[in-house]
Amino acid sequence: MSGTKEPVIRLRNVGVSYWLRQSLFRRRKFWALRDVSFDLYEGDSLGVIGKNGVGKSTLLRLLAGVMSPDCGTLENRGVSTSLLSLNLGFLPYLSGRENAILGGMFQGMSREEIESKMDAIVQFAELDEFIDQPVSSYSSGMKARLGFAVAFQVQPDVVLIDEVIGVGDADFQQKSVAVMKERMRAHDTTIVFVSHSAPLIRELCNRAVWIEDRVVQTEGGAETVLAAYDRFLKTGEKPQASPADPA
Amino acid sequence: MVVMGFRHYKNLVLHKAWADFRAEAERTYLGVAWWVLDPLINLGVYYLVFGVIFSQGGPDFVPFLLVGLVTWRFFEATVVRASNSILQNVSMIRQVAFPKVIFPLISVATCLLEYAFSLALLFVVLIFYGHHPSLSWVVFPVLVTVQVGLVLAFALPLAAAVPFVPDMYKLVTQVLRIMFYMSGVFFDIHRLSPKLQFVLGFNPMVHVIGAVRAVLMRGEWPSWPVMAAVCGVSALAALLGALVIRRLDPLFAKRIAR
């Protein structure tokens, strides 16, 4: 699939920095990502692996367009991207139905569109009559299921997923993974999936990027990258600095 | 699938404002009744202090005071709420890309809904005190528009600044308190010396409250040149605020509240 087409999103030496305030007049620059380059092709499912705190979430925010790079370039060839977000500002005193409408609207759907998909949302979230109860009466699992069910109805060109499949109980996790896989097969959806779980990436992704120390270590086929990552976890050995290698 | 555009954001602002309004009503047992009780209790307190203890005002003091309080409360509540609106939604801002200006606009729309209840109370009290609707009441919607413009003039620049300098929020509440005492809510500005009137005239709320009293209580037209001036300056400040918010757009998500 990839290789024959132009990438839909292209990152070259991208870095993102935050300012950390140390005292009233002193602040320190902190690089959450330093040197990230890779291409995302249509139909790709790209896994981003790395330990916690290596800038994976920042990378997703970058791709979602909520942040812009402080150095390097990010080219988006006109594709819509959206983070699969689970709790987009739920208002606890309103019903699940109303929160679903609000959450969907914040993610770019029109009210009519969400309402037409409400049955699917309720069914998928397994909420039944609870959909008309205030969200304050929901368990955290119910909230997460509602969040996923709504976010799943938003169908951007590129879906960005931040470990969210790891919420809810085991059954719901399996169900989420199953529908994501089905969507990827059926609609040829492009996804970027961030995780520190190698098995999940192996299951969901055909390509992978490994980020360590805020820098892309390797990029390529999921198996190759995960093998390098495994070796690193066991021996602490990093690969030789390899030029970006489009799969 | 993903529709983004002016119409979508307009619907989002209206829908979210309505949801926020109802969520706030659901939070208490008395619900929407609080939007009437709040100004009523406020009126009672100020009437007790200035009307009874300091024997100010005169026979028309209750409607005089209520016009001031209701007009002021809309201004204050909206500016405070909108100033904090972008900072408060930073977790949502980190997830979805959209124009951040919608947050202060949602605050303004929510407060307008609450304002409607205070106005209902105000009209009842005005009529009860013999201020029957006159022809001049038709320009009241124009005055509400001026108020919204004035609110935006404060709210948009502050909403842009507060995420980066949260201390501004503390400052806002203090500055608003000073403005309140100098707005002529519980005293008639025209009884002061011309020099003092001139100085207090730099507070736009003096003119807004004065205009609402002229229109609703005395059946007079507001001073159009003054209203135009308030509008013009407000529009400039609001536009500047909106531009700053747009300019800072990619930085809000980075702003870590720590």
XYZ file of C-alpha atoms in Angstrom:
505
model
C 0.000 0.000 0.000
C 2.614 2.518 1.043
C 5.523 3.434 -1.155
C 3.435 3.711 -4.287
C 1.679 6.868 -3.090
C 2.658 10.274 -1.857
C 2.598 10.494 1.928
C -0.466 12.251 3.353
C 1.531 13.640 6.250
C 5.261 14.196 6.186
C 7.372 15.122 9.216
C 10.956 16.280 8.841
C 13.193 16.923 11.860
C 10.257 18.098 13.888
C 10.808 19.359 17.403
C 8.354 20.663 20.005
C 9.371 22.618 23.049
C 7.537 23.750 26.142
C 8.471 26.510 28.483
C 8.796 25.420 32.067
C 8.488 28.195 34.574
C 11.101 28.035 37.264
C 10.526 31.319 39.066
C 8.902 34.656 38.385
C 11.332 35.746 35.689
C 13.097 32.526 34.827
C 11.861 29.874 32.499
C 13.556 26.951 30.904
C 12.970 25.485 27.490
C 12.117 21.831 27.521
C 12.088 19.776 24.323
C 9.310 17.200 24.371
C 10.308 16.060 20.877
C 13.615 16.825 19.291
C 14.123 15.216 15.942
C 11.183 13.353 14.515
C 10.910 12.415 10.862
C 8.570 9.976 9.218
C 5.958 9.699 6.497
C 2.390 8.623 6.909
C 0.733 7.037 3.888
C -2.919 6.562 3.149
C -4.173 3.279 4.563
C -1.238 2.974 6.925
C -1.682 1.877 10.463
C 1.343 3.333 12.095
C 2.274 2.347 15.618
C 4.324 4.734 17.706
C 6.155 2.871 20.435
C 8.295 4.117 23.266
C 8.366 4.310 27.026
C 6.191 6.736 28.946
C 7.267 10.342 28.764
C 9.170 10.212 25.495
C 6.862 12.648 23.760
C 4.372 10.266 22.187
C 1.350 12.278 23.309
C 2.972 15.456 22.063
C 3.445 13.778 18.703
C -0.270 12.995 18.503
C -1.173 16.561 19.435
C 1.099 17.713 16.672
C -0.628 15.438 14.167
C -4.050 16.498 15.465
C -3.131 20.098 14.716
C -3.603 21.364 18.259
C 0.094 22.230 18.397
C 2.560 23.343 15.802
C 6.227 22.356 15.575
C 8.862 24.714 16.978
C 11.418 23.453 14.502
C 11.356 21.239 11.438
C 8.413 20.926 9.107
C 5.097 19.173 9.214
C 3.299 18.901 5.899
C -0.304 17.852 5.815
C -1.557 17.191 2.274
C -5.112 18.197 3.110
C -6.225 15.294 5.265
C -8.419 15.708 8.302
C -7.002 14.270 11.499
C -8.665 13.735 14.791
C -7.657 12.402 18.142
C -9.850 9.625 19.418
C -10.700 11.384 22.656
C -12.641 9.734 25.396
C -13.931 12.430 27.653
C -14.320 15.588 25.726
C -15.540 17.871 28.475
C -18.420 15.846 29.822
C -20.918 17.922 31.784
C -21.769 15.680 34.751
C -25.269 17.074 35.318
C -26.454 16.423 31.785
C -27.549 13.110 30.322
C -25.327 10.792 28.341
C -27.327 11.633 25.230
C -26.721 15.355 25.570
C -23.056 14.802 26.330
C -22.748 12.596 23.265
C -24.162 15.423 21.139
C -21.824 17.990 22.708
C -18.768 15.747 22.438
C -19.556 14.934 18.822
C -20.038 18.596 17.961
C -16.693 19.477 19.521
C -15.132 16.797 17.348
C -16.621 18.354 14.258
C -19.853 16.450 13.676
C -23.117 18.232 13.115
C -25.897 17.748 15.602
C -28.108 15.965 13.084
C -25.296 13.593 12.202
C -24.761 12.587 15.838
C -28.473 12.158 16.415
C -28.746 9.895 13.412
C -25.996 7.733 14.894
C -27.299 7.808 18.434
C -28.708 4.285 18.345
C -25.351 2.904 17.269
C -23.625 4.919 20.007
C -25.984 3.696 22.725
C -25.703 0.125 21.548
C -21.952 0.162 21.270
C -21.495 1.836 24.655
C -23.877 -0.733 26.198
C -25.712 2.029 28.013
C -29.356 1.184 27.169
C -31.686 3.306 29.275
C -28.734 4.861 31.107
C -28.180 7.098 28.076
C -30.850 9.451 29.453
C -29.404 9.476 32.975
C -26.963 12.191 34.044
C -23.331 11.292 33.398
C -22.615 11.980 37.099
C -24.348 8.671 37.829
C -22.064 6.739 35.448
C -19.194 4.518 36.485
C -15.815 5.409 35.007
C -16.152 2.416 32.684
C -19.493 3.687 31.387
C -18.022 7.128 30.753
C -15.089 5.633 28.875
C -17.431 3.475 26.773
C -19.620 6.444 25.905
C -16.525 8.470 25.027
C -15.193 5.772 22.740
C -18.577 5.174 21.124
C -18.915 8.872 20.269
C -15.333 9.302 19.140
C -15.648 6.211 16.957
C -18.445 7.897 14.996
C -16.165 10.778 14.066
C -14.620 9.579 10.846
C -11.623 11.688 9.911
C -9.125 10.676 7.219
C -6.561 9.916 9.896
C -7.515 8.611 13.329
C -5.061 9.307 16.140
C -5.261 6.966 19.108
C -3.484 7.472 22.405
C -3.592 4.185 24.326
C -7.305 4.771 24.747
C -8.143 1.242 23.774
C -6.653 0.285 27.108
C -9.630 1.631 29.036
C -12.735 -0.045 30.340
C -12.938 -3.694 31.242
C -11.253 -6.480 29.324
C -14.365 -7.275 27.276
C -14.763 -3.706 26.147
C -11.070 -3.474 25.298
C -11.377 -6.490 23.033
C -14.476 -5.042 21.450
C -12.744 -1.707 20.819
C -9.753 -3.375 19.236
C -12.060 -5.520 17.123
C -14.035 -2.554 15.734
C -10.874 -0.582 15.076
C -9.461 -3.501 13.090
C -12.691 -3.893 11.213
C -12.764 -0.216 10.364
C -9.174 -0.363 9.162
C -9.969 -3.274 6.862
C -13.314 -2.053 5.606
C -12.664 1.630 5.101
C -8.963 1.631 4.562
C -8.727 4.128 7.418
C -5.331 5.560 8.213
C -4.464 5.404 11.875
C -1.646 6.445 14.129
C -1.617 4.440 17.324
C 0.524 5.420 20.265
C 1.309 2.820 22.891
C 4.002 1.354 25.073
C 2.510 -2.078 24.487
C 4.378 -3.983 21.773
C 1.702 -6.731 21.496
C -1.056 -4.188 20.756
C 1.027 -2.485 18.105
C 1.928 -5.843 16.600
C -1.772 -6.664 16.431
C -2.987 -3.372 14.989
C -0.187 -1.884 12.940
C 1.658 -2.637 9.730
C 4.308 0.039 10.255
C 5.914 1.442 13.371
C 8.047 4.283 14.671
C 10.122 3.943 17.811
C 10.742 7.107 19.756
C 13.345 7.187 22.499
C 15.009 10.215 24.061
C 12.655 12.422 22.031
C 14.236 11.220 18.800
C 13.006 8.682 16.246
C 15.247 5.622 16.635
C 13.915 3.458 13.845
C 11.047 3.544 11.445
C 9.753 0.850 9.148
C 7.771 -2.370 9.152
C 6.146 -3.069 12.512
C 7.988 -6.369 13.046
C 11.441 -4.894 12.402
C 10.881 -1.886 14.635
C 9.366 -3.920 17.444
C 12.268 -6.356 17.284
C 14.712 -3.473 17.679
C 12.639 -2.087 20.538
C 12.569 -5.473 22.280
C 16.337 -5.771 21.907
C 16.702 -2.308 23.422
C 14.494 -3.176 26.390
C 16.520 -6.323 27.067
C 20.052 -5.098 26.392
C 19.802 -1.302 26.362
C 21.334 -1.381 22.911
C 20.165 1.250 20.461
C 20.294 0.765 16.725
C 22.934 2.574 14.713
C 21.654 5.931 13.615
C 19.743 4.882 10.558
C 18.453 7.233 7.912
C 14.685 7.444 7.652
C 13.685 4.394 5.675
C 10.247 4.589 4.114
C 8.949 1.066 4.315
C -17.523 13.660 7.468
C -15.838 16.311 9.550
C -17.695 19.523 8.942
C -15.965 22.660 10.096
C -17.018 26.144 9.273
C -18.649 29.243 10.589
C -22.074 27.635 10.738
C -20.783 24.676 12.673
C -19.022 26.855 15.245
C -22.090 29.053 15.593
C -24.207 25.969 16.336
C -21.560 24.677 18.707
C -21.430 27.955 20.655
C -25.216 28.118 20.970
C -25.597 24.464 21.863
C -22.795 24.455 24.397
C -24.054 27.689 25.981
C -27.499 26.170 26.340
C -25.986 22.977 27.813
C -23.828 24.933 30.278
C -26.830 26.968 31.316
C -28.918 23.887 31.973
C -26.071 22.050 33.681
C -25.753 24.965 36.045
C -29.478 24.982 36.715
C -29.428 21.232 37.371
C -26.714 21.699 39.941
C -29.044 23.268 42.534
C -32.465 22.343 43.890
C -33.977 25.701 42.989
C -32.393 25.665 39.524
C -33.350 28.564 37.288
C -35.100 30.297 40.200
C -31.625 31.331 41.340
C -31.236 33.652 38.356
C -34.149 35.626 39.857
C -33.312 35.090 43.531
C -29.691 36.160 43.130
C -30.420 39.727 42.012
C -33.344 39.909 44.441
C -31.144 39.048 47.429
C -28.510 41.411 46.062
C -31.127 44.132 45.893
C -32.191 43.435 49.480
C -28.637 43.704 50.783
C -27.840 46.976 49.010
C -31.240 48.416 49.848
C -30.626 47.640 53.502
C -27.176 49.211 53.503
C -27.764 52.293 51.350
C -31.530 52.790 51.481
C -32.177 52.066 55.145
C -28.913 52.496 57.056
C -27.523 55.430 55.046
C -31.049 56.681 54.096
C -30.027 57.314 50.508
C -32.103 57.368 47.398
C -35.697 58.359 47.951
C -38.965 56.833 46.769
C -37.613 55.511 43.484
C -34.530 53.927 45.014
C -35.556 50.281 44.541
C -35.936 50.367 40.715
C -32.962 52.753 40.510
C -30.799 50.299 42.438
C -32.086 47.207 40.622
C -31.329 48.634 37.160
C -27.775 49.299 38.333
C -27.332 45.900 39.963
C -28.780 43.841 37.117
C -26.817 45.751 34.461
C -23.640 45.510 36.500
C -24.032 41.835 37.349
C -24.314 40.855 33.710
C -21.116 42.742 32.958
C -19.176 41.389 35.912
C -20.355 37.775 35.726
C -19.627 37.559 32.009
C -16.184 39.151 32.150
C -15.125 36.910 35.050
C -16.448 33.764 33.416
C -15.066 34.516 29.959
C -11.628 35.541 31.274
C -11.148 32.062 32.636
C -12.821 30.237 29.764
C -9.819 29.313 27.613
C -7.672 28.286 30.585
C -10.491 26.201 31.977
C -10.881 24.236 28.768
C -7.203 23.550 28.236
C -7.710 19.775 28.388
C -10.214 19.972 25.532
C -7.931 22.352 23.652
C -5.188 19.708 23.828
C -7.410 17.196 22.056
C -9.213 18.974 19.264
C -8.170 21.829 17.006
C -10.752 24.596 16.775
C -10.743 28.383 17.088
C -10.294 29.177 20.765
C -12.439 32.295 20.522
C -15.485 30.061 20.856
C -14.837 29.625 24.593
C -15.311 33.271 25.628
C -18.238 33.441 23.194
C -19.862 30.449 24.917
C -19.422 32.229 28.259
C -21.100 35.348 26.907
C -24.009 33.354 25.475
C -24.519 31.422 28.724
C -24.491 34.635 30.755
C -26.987 36.212 28.339
C -29.431 33.402 29.125
C -29.024 34.068 32.837
C -29.338 37.799 32.212
C -32.742 37.190 30.622
C -34.066 35.979 33.974
C -32.709 39.019 35.811
C -34.310 41.237 33.182
C -37.673 39.552 33.671
C -37.419 40.394 37.373
C -36.326 43.942 36.534
C -39.318 44.572 34.279
C -41.723 43.270 36.924
C -40.197 45.531 39.576
C -40.199 48.545 37.217
C -43.876 48.109 36.445
C -44.670 47.501 40.113
C -43.058 50.855 40.918
C -45.086 52.622 38.263
C -42.526 52.753 35.448
C -44.827 51.519 32.724
C -43.445 50.582 29.314
C -42.929 53.697 27.207
C -41.843 54.218 23.611
C -38.198 54.506 24.702
C -38.249 50.845 25.797
C -37.941 49.823 22.147
C -34.262 50.836 22.163
C -33.496 48.589 25.126
C -32.325 45.748 22.815
C -29.850 48.230 21.341
C -28.507 48.869 24.833
C -28.158 45.108 25.404
C -26.124 44.963 22.188
C -23.896 47.749 23.516
C -23.473 45.782 26.741
C -22.484 42.647 24.848
C -19.950 44.680 22.866
C -18.512 46.128 26.056
C -18.306 42.694 27.658
C -16.434 41.339 24.618
C -14.036 44.279 24.776
C -12.942 43.091 28.205
C -13.540 39.364 27.845
C -11.617 38.585 24.629
C -8.276 40.201 25.541
C -8.498 38.773 29.060
C -9.370 35.278 27.838
C -6.213 35.427 25.688
C -4.014 36.662 28.531
C -5.192 34.572 31.499
C -3.848 31.185 30.235
C -0.362 32.688 30.065
C -0.560 34.953 33.092
C -3.101 33.372 35.466
C -2.457 36.204 37.920
C -4.488 38.408 35.605
C -7.586 36.571 36.752
C -6.992 37.678 40.352
C -6.387 41.196 39.146
C -9.601 41.210 37.108
C -11.781 40.523 40.129
C -10.122 43.378 42.028
C -10.388 45.843 39.160
C -14.048 44.889 38.681
C -14.730 45.601 42.335
C -13.292 49.118 41.989
C -15.270 49.659 38.786
C -18.429 48.524 40.575
C -18.104 51.166 43.287
C -17.474 53.818 40.647
C -20.315 52.851 38.298
C -23.113 54.702 40.034
C -24.981 51.508 40.843
C -26.237 52.804 44.206
C -25.741 56.567 43.809
C -26.663 59.101 41.189
C -23.557 60.163 39.334
C -25.160 63.498 38.381
C -25.158 64.658 41.980
C -21.349 64.667 42.016
C -19.151 67.615 41.068
C -18.582 68.064 37.289
C -14.902 67.307 37.776
C -15.634 64.015 39.493
C -18.273 63.175 36.885
C -15.667 63.710 34.183
C -13.193 61.388 35.883
C -15.757 58.647 36.542
C -16.891 59.026 32.923
C -13.873 56.994 31.862
C -15.652 53.987 33.310
C -17.897 52.878 30.429
C -20.350 51.191 32.806
C -21.312 54.650 34.126
C -22.712 55.484 30.687
C -24.330 52.097 30.133
C -26.131 52.095 33.490
C -27.090 55.751 32.965
C -28.529 54.949 29.544
C -30.555 51.976 30.830
C -32.027 54.182 33.565
C -32.880 56.921 31.085
C -34.614 54.484 28.749
C -36.465 52.291 31.250
C -37.200 54.714 34.104
C -37.507 58.178 32.580
C -38.792 57.370 29.102
C -35.848 59.262 27.575
C -33.583 58.341 24.671
C -30.028 57.444 25.579
C -27.209 59.801 24.659
C -26.465 58.438 21.202
C -22.987 59.995 20.765
C -21.884 58.479 24.076
C -23.334 55.063 23.147
C -21.610 55.254 19.754
C -18.320 56.052 21.474
C -18.703 53.097 23.874
C -19.553 50.871 20.917
C -16.653 52.066 18.794
C -14.008 51.640 21.476
C -15.506 48.275 22.494
C -15.487 47.011 18.911
C -11.812 47.953 18.558
C -10.809 46.260 21.804
C -12.895 43.153 21.036
C -11.418 42.896 17.544
C -7.922 43.259 18.949
C -8.696 40.550 21.508
C -10.026 38.204 18.831
C -6.907 38.763 16.712
C -4.628 38.068 19.673
C -6.532 34.853 20.421
C -6.115 33.771 16.807
C -2.452 34.677 16.822
C -1.808 32.713 20.015
C -3.947 29.782 18.839
C -1.237 27.072 18.622
C 0.251 28.128 21.959
C -2.775 27.532 24.180
C -2.423 23.744 23.979
C 1.144 24.072 25.214
C 0.193 26.152 28.158
C 0.541 23.757 31.068
C -1.277 24.878 34.150
C 1.318 24.178 36.773
